[in-house]
Amino acid sequence: MAAKVSQIATTKVYVVKPNVTIAEAAKEMKEHNLGSLVVIDSQNRVAGIITERDIVRAVSNRDIDSPVEKYMTKEVKGVTEDTEVTDALDVMLNNGFRHLPIIRRDGKLYGIVSIRDLARALLDVHTMQFGKPAEEVKGTGVVCPVCGMEIDEYGYCGCGAGSG
């Protein structure tokens, strides 16, 4: 079972309405150490995303009092909760994104995943191979004779010799 974005996503997502100013959005991003804010419409559906890059563009135009809708990415390429981590990474790399909203089938926001989240997941062999981090995988009590590590519930030991 491959890891899904829902397993690594941040589900506490900071959002703004389209009429919020660039200055207000920048303050929110600074206050919460964020690289992006998801823009939602009056029905709480994803309308866009405003990122650090968009803020820089607005500031360089001396346009901080404009609404975020003027600078946000409107054609949001989100993914669903069951999207695999590697597929989400493809979307990011092919489109130059660093943040990817996870959108439910009803158009409402589930969470967000960053390029950093995906990198961490890809570095975790267990998450990628088995859909959960190594610390959540149960051991079997059997030690691999080659590497000396305990063989886990999936037959993984680290060197591969314990894998049957």
PDB file of C-alpha atoms in Angstrom:
ATOM      1  CA  MET A   1       0.000   0.000   0.000  1.00  0.00           C
ATOM      2  CA  ALA A   2       1.541   3.321  -1.085  1.00  0.00           C
ATOM      3  CA  ALA A   3       1.325   6.419   1.102  1.00  0.00           C
ATOM      4  CA  LYS A   4      -1.577   8.783   0.454  1.00  0.00           C
ATOM      5  CA  VAL A   5      -1.447  12.561   0.842  1.00  0.00           C
ATOM      6  CA  SER A   6      -4.151  12.339   3.512  1.00  0.00           C
ATOM      7  CA  GLN A   7      -1.606  10.557   5.738  1.00  0.00           C
ATOM      8  CA  ILE A   8       0.888  13.424   5.648  1.00  0.00           C
ATOM      9  CA  ALA A   9      -1.335  16.459   5.039  1.00  0.00           C
ATOM     10  CA  THR A  10      -1.779  19.404   7.323  1.00  0.00           C
ATOM     11  CA  THR A  11      -5.499  19.528   8.011  1.00  0.00           C
ATOM     12  CA  LYS A  12      -5.438  22.785   9.990  1.00  0.00           C
ATOM     13  CA  VAL A  13      -5.312  25.067   6.976  1.00  0.00           C
ATOM     14  CA  TYR A  14      -5.295  28.840   7.220  1.00  0.00           C
ATOM     15  CA  VAL A  15      -7.711  30.368   4.736  1.00  0.00           C
ATOM     16  CA  VAL A  16      -8.718  33.825   3.544  1.00  0.00           C
ATOM     17  CA  LYS A  17     -11.566  35.254   1.504  1.00  0.00           C
ATOM     18  CA  PRO A  18     -10.852  36.724  -1.962  1.00  0.00           C
ATOM     19  CA  ASN A  19     -11.441  40.305  -0.779  1.00  0.00           C
ATOM     20  CA  VAL A  20      -8.751  40.229   1.941  1.00  0.00           C
ATOM     21  CA  THR A  21      -5.902  42.619   1.104  1.00  0.00           C
ATOM     22  CA  ILE A  22      -2.394  41.519   0.203  1.00  0.00           C
ATOM     23  CA  ALA A  23      -1.156  43.297   3.358  1.00  0.00           C
ATOM     24  CA  GLU A  24      -3.580  41.346   5.569  1.00  0.00           C
ATOM     25  CA  ALA A  25      -2.653  38.051   3.889  1.00  0.00           C
ATOM     26  CA  ALA A  26       1.068  38.777   4.307  1.00  0.00           C
ATOM     27  CA  LYS A  27       0.535  39.537   8.000  1.00  0.00           C
ATOM     28  CA  GLU A  28      -1.364  36.244   8.464  1.00  0.00           C
ATOM     29  CA  MET A  29       1.383  34.312   6.677  1.00  0.00           C
ATOM     30  CA  LYS A  30       4.106  35.935   8.803  1.00  0.00           C
ATOM     31  CA  GLU A  31       2.168  35.415  12.033  1.00  0.00           C
ATOM     32  CA  HIS A  32       1.726  31.674  11.416  1.00  0.00           C
ATOM     33  CA  ASN A  33       4.972  31.049   9.480  1.00  0.00           C
ATOM     34  CA  LEU A  34       3.120  29.990   6.320  1.00  0.00           C
ATOM     35  CA  GLY A  35       4.180  29.786   2.697  1.00  0.00           C
ATOM     36  CA  SER A  36       0.636  30.028   1.382  1.00  0.00           C
ATOM     37  CA  LEU A  37      -2.993  30.645   2.234  1.00  0.00           C
ATOM     38  CA  VAL A  38      -5.902  28.908   0.574  1.00  0.00           C
ATOM     39  CA  VAL A  39      -8.535  31.322  -0.704  1.00  0.00           C
ATOM     40  CA  ILE A  40     -12.114  30.142  -0.183  1.00  0.00           C
ATOM     41  CA  ASP A  41     -15.371  31.485  -1.582  1.00  0.00           C
ATOM     42  CA  SER A  42     -18.662  32.126   0.220  1.00  0.00           C
ATOM     43  CA  GLN A  43     -19.591  28.403  -0.007  1.00  0.00           C
ATOM     44  CA  ASN A  44     -16.232  27.431   1.597  1.00  0.00           C
ATOM     45  CA  ARG A  45     -14.976  25.998  -1.682  1.00  0.00           C
ATOM     46  CA  VAL A  46     -11.429  26.499  -2.881  1.00  0.00           C
ATOM     47  CA  ALA A  47     -11.276  29.611  -5.080  1.00  0.00           C
ATOM     48  CA  GLY A  48      -7.504  29.929  -5.282  1.00  0.00           C
ATOM     49  CA  ILE A  49      -4.217  29.983  -3.432  1.00  0.00           C
ATOM     50  CA  ILE A  50      -2.032  32.951  -2.535  1.00  0.00           C
ATOM     51  CA  THR A  51       1.653  32.184  -2.018  1.00  0.00           C
ATOM     52  CA  GLU A  52       4.824  33.958  -0.933  1.00  0.00           C
ATOM     53  CA  ARG A  53       5.670  34.454  -4.600  1.00  0.00           C
ATOM     54  CA  ASP A  54       2.326  36.194  -5.194  1.00  0.00           C
ATOM     55  CA  ILE A  55       2.895  38.452  -2.189  1.00  0.00           C
ATOM     56  CA  VAL A  56       6.358  39.415  -3.480  1.00  0.00           C
ATOM     57  CA  ARG A  57       4.856  40.227  -6.879  1.00  0.00           C
ATOM     58  CA  ALA A  58       2.227  42.473  -5.279  1.00  0.00           C
ATOM     59  CA  VAL A  59       4.773  44.198  -3.029  1.00  0.00           C
ATOM     60  CA  SER A  60       7.104  44.847  -5.974  1.00  0.00           C
ATOM     61  CA  ASN A  61       4.132  46.478  -7.730  1.00  0.00           C
ATOM     62  CA  ARG A  62       3.445  48.551  -4.581  1.00  0.00           C
ATOM     63  CA  ASP A  63      -0.005  47.014  -4.539  1.00  0.00           C
ATOM     64  CA  ILE A  64      -0.459  45.745  -0.972  1.00  0.00           C
ATOM     65  CA  ASP A  65      -3.943  47.218  -0.608  1.00  0.00           C
ATOM     66  CA  SER A  66      -5.349  45.167  -3.486  1.00  0.00           C
ATOM     67  CA  PRO A  67      -7.414  42.057  -2.747  1.00  0.00           C
ATOM     68  CA  VAL A  68      -5.674  38.691  -2.886  1.00  0.00           C
ATOM     69  CA  GLU A  69      -7.943  37.636  -5.752  1.00  0.00           C
ATOM     70  CA  LYS A  70      -5.928  39.956  -8.021  1.00  0.00           C
ATOM     71  CA  TYR A  71      -2.694  37.984  -7.438  1.00  0.00           C
ATOM     72  CA  MET A  72      -3.812  34.507  -6.350  1.00  0.00           C
ATOM     73  CA  THR A  73      -3.555  31.436  -8.536  1.00  0.00           C
ATOM     74  CA  LYS A  74      -7.134  30.862  -9.631  1.00  0.00           C
ATOM     75  CA  GLU A  75      -6.716  27.630 -11.562  1.00  0.00           C
ATOM     76  CA  VAL A  76      -5.868  25.534  -8.522  1.00  0.00           C
ATOM     77  CA  LYS A  77      -4.622  22.067  -9.314  1.00  0.00           C
ATOM     78  CA  GLY A  78      -5.530  20.290  -6.146  1.00  0.00           C
ATOM     79  CA  VAL A  79      -5.533  16.590  -5.399  1.00  0.00           C
ATOM     80  CA  THR A  80      -7.933  14.373  -3.448  1.00  0.00           C
ATOM     81  CA  GLU A  81      -7.283  12.641  -0.126  1.00  0.00           C
ATOM     82  CA  ASP A  82      -6.600   9.303  -1.809  1.00  0.00           C
ATOM     83  CA  THR A  83      -3.927  10.671  -4.166  1.00  0.00           C
ATOM     84  CA  GLU A  84      -0.615   8.877  -3.717  1.00  0.00           C
ATOM     85  CA  VAL A  85       2.357  10.911  -2.495  1.00  0.00           C
ATOM     86  CA  THR A  86       4.318  10.270  -5.697  1.00  0.00           C
ATOM     87  CA  ASP A  87       1.405  11.480  -7.850  1.00  0.00           C
ATOM     88  CA  ALA A  88       1.108  14.671  -5.779  1.00  0.00           C
ATOM     89  CA  LEU A  89       4.827  15.248  -6.256  1.00  0.00           C
ATOM     90  CA  ASP A  90       4.368  14.893 -10.021  1.00  0.00           C
ATOM     91  CA  VAL A  91       1.650  17.568  -9.957  1.00  0.00           C
ATOM     92  CA  MET A  92       3.921  19.897  -7.994  1.00  0.00           C
ATOM     93  CA  LEU A  93       6.980  19.376 -10.166  1.00  0.00           C
ATOM     94  CA  ASN A  94       5.103  19.617 -13.460  1.00  0.00           C
ATOM     95  CA  ASN A  95       3.429  22.883 -12.433  1.00  0.00           C
ATOM     96  CA  GLY A  96       6.109  24.572 -10.324  1.00  0.00           C
ATOM     97  CA  PHE A  97       4.018  24.444  -7.134  1.00  0.00           C
ATOM     98  CA  ARG A  98       5.343  24.248  -3.579  1.00  0.00           C
ATOM     99  CA  HIS A  99       1.918  23.894  -1.930  1.00  0.00           C
ATOM    100  CA  LEU A 100      -0.939  21.716  -3.048  1.00  0.00           C
ATOM    101  CA  PRO A 101      -4.460  21.906  -1.617  1.00  0.00           C
ATOM    102  CA  ILE A 102      -6.197  18.622  -0.960  1.00  0.00           C
ATOM    103  CA  ILE A 103      -9.762  19.052  -2.107  1.00  0.00           C
ATOM    104  CA  ARG A 104     -12.697  16.799  -1.300  1.00  0.00           C
ATOM    105  CA  ARG A 105     -14.936  15.636  -4.093  1.00  0.00           C
ATOM    106  CA  ASP A 106     -17.540  18.224  -3.006  1.00  0.00           C
ATOM    107  CA  GLY A 107     -15.010  20.997  -3.684  1.00  0.00           C
ATOM    108  CA  LYS A 108     -14.366  21.748  -0.019  1.00  0.00           C
ATOM    109  CA  LEU A 109     -10.913  21.857   1.488  1.00  0.00           C
ATOM    110  CA  TYR A 110      -9.544  18.761   3.257  1.00  0.00           C
ATOM    111  CA  GLY A 111      -5.988  19.942   3.897  1.00  0.00           C
ATOM    112  CA  ILE A 112      -2.763  21.067   2.294  1.00  0.00           C
ATOM    113  CA  VAL A 113       0.544  19.405   1.537  1.00  0.00           C
ATOM    114  CA  SER A 114       3.862  21.137   0.925  1.00  0.00           C
ATOM    115  CA  ILE A 115       6.889  20.081  -1.054  1.00  0.00           C
ATOM    116  CA  ARG A 116       8.634  19.666   2.325  1.00  0.00           C
ATOM    117  CA  ASP A 117       5.895  17.275   3.523  1.00  0.00           C
ATOM    118  CA  LEU A 118       6.308  15.193   0.372  1.00  0.00           C
ATOM    119  CA  ALA A 119      10.102  15.132   0.687  1.00  0.00           C
ATOM    120  CA  ARG A 120       9.844  13.882   4.274  1.00  0.00           C
ATOM    121  CA  ALA A 121       7.401  11.154   3.246  1.00  0.00           C
ATOM    122  CA  LEU A 122       9.602  10.074   0.354  1.00  0.00           C
ATOM    123  CA  LEU A 123      12.581   9.776   2.678  1.00  0.00           C
ATOM    124  CA  ASP A 124      10.603   7.504   4.995  1.00  0.00           C
ATOM    125  CA  VAL A 125      10.806   4.044   3.434  1.00  0.00           C
ATOM    126  CA  HIS A 126       8.012   2.636   5.586  1.00  0.00           C
ATOM    127  CA  THR A 127       5.570   5.403   4.744  1.00  0.00           C
ATOM    128  CA  MET A 128       6.184   4.970   1.043  1.00  0.00           C
ATOM    129  CA  GLN A 129       6.165   1.173   1.080  1.00  0.00           C
ATOM    130  CA  PHE A 130       3.511   0.428   3.650  1.00  0.00           C
ATOM    131  CA  GLY A 131       1.478   3.618   4.077  1.00  0.00           C
ATOM    132  CA  LYS A 132       2.545   4.326   7.651  1.00  0.00           C
ATOM    133  CA  PRO A 133       5.730   5.518   9.389  1.00  0.00           C
ATOM    134  CA  ALA A 134       8.193   3.007  10.816  1.00  0.00           C
ATOM    135  CA  GLU A 135       7.278   3.886  14.408  1.00  0.00           C
ATOM    136  CA  GLU A 136       3.699   2.726  13.772  1.00  0.00           C
ATOM    137  CA  VAL A 137       4.750  -0.628  12.294  1.00  0.00           C
ATOM    138  CA  LYS A 138       4.635  -3.577  14.681  1.00  0.00           C
ATOM    139  CA  GLY A 139       7.660  -5.758  15.243  1.00  0.00           C
ATOM    140  CA  THR A 140       7.607  -9.532  15.096  1.00  0.00           C
ATOM    141  CA  GLY A 141      10.189 -10.245  17.753  1.00  0.00           C
ATOM    142  CA  VAL A 142      12.355 -11.988  15.138  1.00  0.00           C
ATOM    143  CA  VAL A 143      15.842 -10.589  14.523  1.00  0.00           C
ATOM    144  CA  CYS A 144      17.392 -10.611  11.052  1.00  0.00           C
ATOM    145  CA  PRO A 145      20.554 -12.755  11.136  1.00  0.00           C
ATOM    146  CA  VAL A 146      22.265 -10.477   8.596  1.00  0.00           C
ATOM    147  CA  CYS A 147      21.754  -6.934   9.945  1.00  0.00           C
ATOM    148  CA  GLY A 148      20.607  -7.665  13.504  1.00  0.00           C
ATOM    149  CA  MET A 149      17.468  -5.527  13.187  1.00  0.00           C
ATOM    150  CA  GLU A 150      14.030  -6.747  14.187  1.00  0.00           C
ATOM    151  CA  ILE A 151      11.901  -7.925  11.264  1.00  0.00           C
ATOM    152  CA  ASP A 152       8.624  -5.992  11.213  1.00  0.00           C
ATOM    153  CA  GLU A 153       5.059  -7.086  10.437  1.00  0.00           C
ATOM    154  CA  TYR A 154       5.731  -6.551   6.729  1.00  0.00           C
ATOM    155  CA  GLY A 155       8.913  -8.619   6.693  1.00  0.00           C
ATOM    156  CA  TYR A 156      11.143  -5.543   6.461  1.00  0.00           C
ATOM    157  CA  CYS A 157      14.381  -5.382   8.409  1.00  0.00           C
ATOM    158  CA  GLY A 158      16.502  -2.667   6.835  1.00  0.00           C
ATOM    159  CA  CYS A 159      18.963  -4.735   4.828  1.00  0.00           C
ATOM    160  CA  GLY A 160      16.323  -6.629   2.897  1.00  0.00           C
ATOM    161  CA  ALA A 161      17.543 -10.073   3.900  1.00  0.00           C
ATOM    162  CA  GLY A 162      14.693 -10.465   6.381  1.00  0.00           C
ATOM    163  CA  SER A 163      12.156  -9.673   3.696  1.00  0.00           C
ATOM    164  CA  GLY A 164      10.748 -12.833   2.329  1.00  0.00           C
TER     165      GLY A 164
END
